[in-house]
mmCIF file of C-alpha atoms in Angstrom:
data_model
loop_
_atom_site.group_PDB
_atom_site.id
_atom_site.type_symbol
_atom_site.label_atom_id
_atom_site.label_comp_id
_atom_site.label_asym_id
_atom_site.label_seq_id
_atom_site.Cartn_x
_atom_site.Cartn_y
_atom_site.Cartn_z
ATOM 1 C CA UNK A 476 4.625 2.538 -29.895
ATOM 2 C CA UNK A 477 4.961 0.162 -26.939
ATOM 3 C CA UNK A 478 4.908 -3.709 -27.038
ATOM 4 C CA UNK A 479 1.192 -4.609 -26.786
ATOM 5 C CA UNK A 480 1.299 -7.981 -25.112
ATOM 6 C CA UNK A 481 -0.555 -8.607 -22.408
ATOM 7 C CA UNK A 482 0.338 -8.101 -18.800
ATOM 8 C CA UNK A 483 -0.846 -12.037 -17.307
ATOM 9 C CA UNK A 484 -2.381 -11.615 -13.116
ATOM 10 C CA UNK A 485 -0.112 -13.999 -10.925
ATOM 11 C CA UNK A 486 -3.316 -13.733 -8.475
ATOM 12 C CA UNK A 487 -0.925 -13.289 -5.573
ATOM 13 C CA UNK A 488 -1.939 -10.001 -5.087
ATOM 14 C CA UNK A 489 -3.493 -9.392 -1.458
ATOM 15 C CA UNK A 490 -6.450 -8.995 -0.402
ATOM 16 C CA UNK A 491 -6.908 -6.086 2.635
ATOM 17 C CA UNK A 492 -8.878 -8.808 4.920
ATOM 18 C CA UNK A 493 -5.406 -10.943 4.776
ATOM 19 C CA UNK A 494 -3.272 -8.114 5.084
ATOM 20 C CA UNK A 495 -5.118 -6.839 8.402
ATOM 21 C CA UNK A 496 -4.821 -10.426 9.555
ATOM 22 C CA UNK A 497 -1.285 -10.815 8.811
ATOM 23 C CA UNK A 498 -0.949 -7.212 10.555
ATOM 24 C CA UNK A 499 -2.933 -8.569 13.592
ATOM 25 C CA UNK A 500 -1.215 -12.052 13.938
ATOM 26 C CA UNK A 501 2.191 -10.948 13.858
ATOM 27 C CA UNK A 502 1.423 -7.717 16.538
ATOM 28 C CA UNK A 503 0.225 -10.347 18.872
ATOM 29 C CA UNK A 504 2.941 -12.754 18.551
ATOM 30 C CA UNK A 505 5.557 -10.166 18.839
ATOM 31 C CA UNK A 506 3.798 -9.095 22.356
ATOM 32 C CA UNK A 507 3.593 -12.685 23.370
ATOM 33 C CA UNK A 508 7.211 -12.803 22.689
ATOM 34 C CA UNK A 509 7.915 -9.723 24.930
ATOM 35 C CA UNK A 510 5.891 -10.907 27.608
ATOM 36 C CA UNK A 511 6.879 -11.773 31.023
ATOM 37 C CA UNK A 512 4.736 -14.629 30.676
ATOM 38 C CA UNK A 513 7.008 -16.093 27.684
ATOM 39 C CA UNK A 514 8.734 -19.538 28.896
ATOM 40 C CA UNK A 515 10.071 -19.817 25.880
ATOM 41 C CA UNK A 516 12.388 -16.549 25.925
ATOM 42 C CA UNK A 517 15.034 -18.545 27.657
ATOM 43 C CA UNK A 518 18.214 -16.119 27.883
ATOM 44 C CA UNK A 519 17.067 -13.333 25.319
ATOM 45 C CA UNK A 520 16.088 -10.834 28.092
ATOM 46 C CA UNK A 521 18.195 -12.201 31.412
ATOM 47 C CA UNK A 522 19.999 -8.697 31.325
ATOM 48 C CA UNK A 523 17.160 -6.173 30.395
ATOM 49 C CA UNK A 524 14.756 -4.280 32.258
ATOM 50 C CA UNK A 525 10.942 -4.067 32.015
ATOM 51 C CA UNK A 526 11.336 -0.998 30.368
ATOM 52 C CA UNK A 527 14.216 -1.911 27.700
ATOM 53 C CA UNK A 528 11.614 -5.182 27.263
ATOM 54 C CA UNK A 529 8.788 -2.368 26.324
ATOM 55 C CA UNK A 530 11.500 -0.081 24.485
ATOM 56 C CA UNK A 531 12.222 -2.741 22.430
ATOM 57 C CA UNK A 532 9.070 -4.706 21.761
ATOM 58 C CA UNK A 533 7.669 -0.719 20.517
ATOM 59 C CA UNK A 534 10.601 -0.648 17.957
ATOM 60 C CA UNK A 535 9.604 -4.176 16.706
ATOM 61 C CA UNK A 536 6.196 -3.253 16.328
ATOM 62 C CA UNK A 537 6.844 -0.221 14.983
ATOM 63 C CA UNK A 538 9.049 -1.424 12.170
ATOM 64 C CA UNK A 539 6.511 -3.940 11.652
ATOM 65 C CA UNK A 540 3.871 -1.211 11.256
ATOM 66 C CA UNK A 541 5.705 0.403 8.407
ATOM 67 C CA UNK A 542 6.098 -3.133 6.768
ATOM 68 C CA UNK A 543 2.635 -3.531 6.764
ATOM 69 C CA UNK A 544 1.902 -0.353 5.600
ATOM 70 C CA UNK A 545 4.147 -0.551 2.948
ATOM 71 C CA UNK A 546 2.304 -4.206 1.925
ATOM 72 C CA UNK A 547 -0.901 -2.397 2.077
ATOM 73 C CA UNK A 548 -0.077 0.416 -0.223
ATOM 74 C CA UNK A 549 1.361 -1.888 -2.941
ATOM 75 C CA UNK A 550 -1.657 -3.465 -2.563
ATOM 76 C CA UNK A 551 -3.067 -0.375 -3.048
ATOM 77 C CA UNK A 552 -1.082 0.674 -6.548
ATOM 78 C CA UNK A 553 -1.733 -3.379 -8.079
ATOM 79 C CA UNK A 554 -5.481 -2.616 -8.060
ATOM 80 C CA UNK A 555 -5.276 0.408 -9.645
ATOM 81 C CA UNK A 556 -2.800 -0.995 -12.048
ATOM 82 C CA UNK A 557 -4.851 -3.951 -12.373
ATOM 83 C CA UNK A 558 -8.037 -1.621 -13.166
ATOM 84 C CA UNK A 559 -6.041 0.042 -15.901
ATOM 85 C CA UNK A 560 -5.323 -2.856 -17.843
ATOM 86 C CA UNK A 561 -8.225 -4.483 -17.497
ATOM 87 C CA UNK A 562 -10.296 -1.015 -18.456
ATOM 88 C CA UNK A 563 -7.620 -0.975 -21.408
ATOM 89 C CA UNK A 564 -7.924 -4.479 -22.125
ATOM 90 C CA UNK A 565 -12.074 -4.582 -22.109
ATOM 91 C CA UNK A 566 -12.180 -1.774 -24.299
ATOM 92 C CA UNK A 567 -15.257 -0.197 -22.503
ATOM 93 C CA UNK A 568 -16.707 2.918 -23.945
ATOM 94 C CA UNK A 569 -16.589 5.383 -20.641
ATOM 95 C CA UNK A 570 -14.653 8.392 -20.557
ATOM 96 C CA UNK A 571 -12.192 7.008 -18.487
ATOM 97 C CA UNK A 572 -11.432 3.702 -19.876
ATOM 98 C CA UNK A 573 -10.865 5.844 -23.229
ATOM 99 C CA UNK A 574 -8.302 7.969 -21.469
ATOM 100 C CA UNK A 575 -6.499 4.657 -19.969
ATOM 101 C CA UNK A 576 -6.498 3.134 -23.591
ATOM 102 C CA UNK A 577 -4.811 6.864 -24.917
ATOM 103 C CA UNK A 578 -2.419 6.554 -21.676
ATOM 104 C CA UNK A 579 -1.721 2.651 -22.561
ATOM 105 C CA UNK A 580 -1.342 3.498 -26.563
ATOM 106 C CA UNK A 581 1.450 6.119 -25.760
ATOM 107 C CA UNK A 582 3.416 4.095 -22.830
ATOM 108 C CA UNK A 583 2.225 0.625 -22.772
ATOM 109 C CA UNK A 584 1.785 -1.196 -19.754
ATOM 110 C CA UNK A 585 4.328 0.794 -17.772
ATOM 111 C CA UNK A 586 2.169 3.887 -17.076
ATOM 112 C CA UNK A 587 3.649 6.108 -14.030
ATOM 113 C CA UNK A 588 0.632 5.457 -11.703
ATOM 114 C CA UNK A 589 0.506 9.626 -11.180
ATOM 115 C CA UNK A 590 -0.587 8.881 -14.691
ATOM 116 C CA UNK A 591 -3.477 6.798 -13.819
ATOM 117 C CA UNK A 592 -4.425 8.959 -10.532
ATOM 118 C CA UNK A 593 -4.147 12.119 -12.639
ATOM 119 C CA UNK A 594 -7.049 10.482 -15.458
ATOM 120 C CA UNK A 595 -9.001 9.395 -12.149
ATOM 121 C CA UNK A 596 -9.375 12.297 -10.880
ATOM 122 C CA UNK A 597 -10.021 13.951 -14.406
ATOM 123 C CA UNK A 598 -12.693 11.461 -15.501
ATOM 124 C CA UNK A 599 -14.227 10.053 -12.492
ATOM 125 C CA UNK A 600 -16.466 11.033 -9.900
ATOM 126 C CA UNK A 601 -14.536 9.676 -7.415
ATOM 127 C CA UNK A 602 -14.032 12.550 -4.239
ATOM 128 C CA UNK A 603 -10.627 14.312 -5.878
ATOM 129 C CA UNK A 604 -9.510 14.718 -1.781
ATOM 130 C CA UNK A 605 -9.427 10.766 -1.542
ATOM 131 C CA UNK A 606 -6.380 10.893 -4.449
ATOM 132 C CA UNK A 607 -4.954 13.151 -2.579
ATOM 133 C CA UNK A 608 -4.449 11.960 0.538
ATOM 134 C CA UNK A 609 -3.187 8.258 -1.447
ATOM 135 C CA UNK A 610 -1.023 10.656 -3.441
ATOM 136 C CA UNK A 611 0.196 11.381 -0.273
ATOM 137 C CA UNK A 612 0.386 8.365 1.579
ATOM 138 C CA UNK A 613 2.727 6.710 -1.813
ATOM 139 C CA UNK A 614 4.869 9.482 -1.050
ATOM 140 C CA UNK A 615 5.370 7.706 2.271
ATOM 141 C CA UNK A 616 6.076 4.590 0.701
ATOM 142 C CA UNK A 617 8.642 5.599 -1.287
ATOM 143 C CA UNK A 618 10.229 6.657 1.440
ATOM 144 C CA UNK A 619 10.088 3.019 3.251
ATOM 145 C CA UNK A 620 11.187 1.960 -0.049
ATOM 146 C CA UNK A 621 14.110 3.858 -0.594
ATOM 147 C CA UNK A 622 15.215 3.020 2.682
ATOM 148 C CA UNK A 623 14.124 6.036 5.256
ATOM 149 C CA UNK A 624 17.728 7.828 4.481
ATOM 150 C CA UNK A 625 16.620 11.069 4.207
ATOM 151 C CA UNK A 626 14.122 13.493 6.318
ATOM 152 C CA UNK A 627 10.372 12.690 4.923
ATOM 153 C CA UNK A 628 8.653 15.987 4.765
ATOM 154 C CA UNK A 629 5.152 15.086 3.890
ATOM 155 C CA UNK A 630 3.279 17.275 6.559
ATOM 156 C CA UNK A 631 2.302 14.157 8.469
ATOM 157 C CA UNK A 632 3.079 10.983 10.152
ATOM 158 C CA UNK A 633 1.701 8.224 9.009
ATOM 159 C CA UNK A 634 0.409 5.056 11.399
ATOM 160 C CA UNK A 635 -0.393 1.520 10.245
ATOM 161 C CA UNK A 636 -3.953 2.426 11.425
ATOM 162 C CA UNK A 637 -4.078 5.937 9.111
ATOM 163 C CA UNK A 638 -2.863 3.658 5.914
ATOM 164 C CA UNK A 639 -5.615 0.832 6.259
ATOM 165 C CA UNK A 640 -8.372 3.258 6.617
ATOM 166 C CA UNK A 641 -7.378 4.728 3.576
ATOM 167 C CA UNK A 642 -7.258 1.408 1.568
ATOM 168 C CA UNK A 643 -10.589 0.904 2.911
ATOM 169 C CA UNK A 644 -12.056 3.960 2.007
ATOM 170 C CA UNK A 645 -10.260 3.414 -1.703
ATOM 171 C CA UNK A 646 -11.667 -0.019 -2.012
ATOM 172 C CA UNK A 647 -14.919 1.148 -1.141
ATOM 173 C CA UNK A 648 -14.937 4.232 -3.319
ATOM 174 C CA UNK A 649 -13.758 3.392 -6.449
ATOM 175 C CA UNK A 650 -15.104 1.161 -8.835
ATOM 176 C CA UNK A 651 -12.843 -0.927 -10.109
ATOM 177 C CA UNK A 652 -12.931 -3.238 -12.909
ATOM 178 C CA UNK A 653 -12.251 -7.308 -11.609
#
């Protein structure tokens, strides 16, 4: 049987309301910085023209899209992890809470979090196409995790846009345990 000590929150976990703001406040600094209007550019851009400026500031935005992304759907997997301990932890009597506590009896706190989708969607009446599509979307992370080497074939392209609606609609359909 797994240790059973308890995982302790750092409560450095972000919140979506920061992560959109980080998202927004870096976008418009990086088009400030490609700007014609940028004094402060000095040399950086002597040799380019406007459209290897544009070229450019889209493949810094873009990149910074998928960074964001990728913060939001870790965000995403620490409050269901979060919401499994703490259902585990609590010891509430709900059918799903009992199936976390089973889950965190056989493999401790280091439950694959298909684990804890898969009793979701068995236990819950949360909308099973909502999993899905964040079943989906983590498959896009690993990708941006494991470095983008090989071709993703997920049947869709993901945009930072596509990700936060989905943490929204997450946050605001599940009922998780604080």
């Amino acid at each position: 049987m797994p240790s059973a000590r308890r995982v302790t929150f750092s409560g450095e976990h972000l919140p979506l309301v920061e992560i959109a703001q980080y998202y927004s406040d870096i976008e418009a600094s990086v088009r400030n910085y490609f700007s014609s209007d940028n004094i402060h550019s000095g040399d950086r851009f002597v040799d380019y023209t406007p459209l290897e400026i544009e070229r450019e500031m889209t493949s810094v935005l873009a990149e910074h899209a998928r960074s964001t992304s990728m913060s939001l759907l870790a965000a995403l997997e620490a409050a269901f992890r979060m919401d499994f301990l703490q259902r585990c932890y609590t010891r509430q009597k709900d059918s799903l809470s009992r199936s976390f506590r089973t889950l965190y009896q056989d493999k401790g706190q280091h439950v694959p979090l298909g684990d804890i989708l898969l009793q979701w969607k068995s236990h819950s009446t949360v909308p099973r196409s909502i999993i899905s599509d964040l079943e989906q979307a983590f498959k896009y992370r690993h990708w941006l995790a494991h470095g983008r080497y090989w071709t993703l074939k997920i049947g869709r392209e993901y945009e930072y846009d596509d990700i936060y609606a989905l943490a929204e609609s997450i946050y605001n359909s599940f009922p998780f345990e604080e």
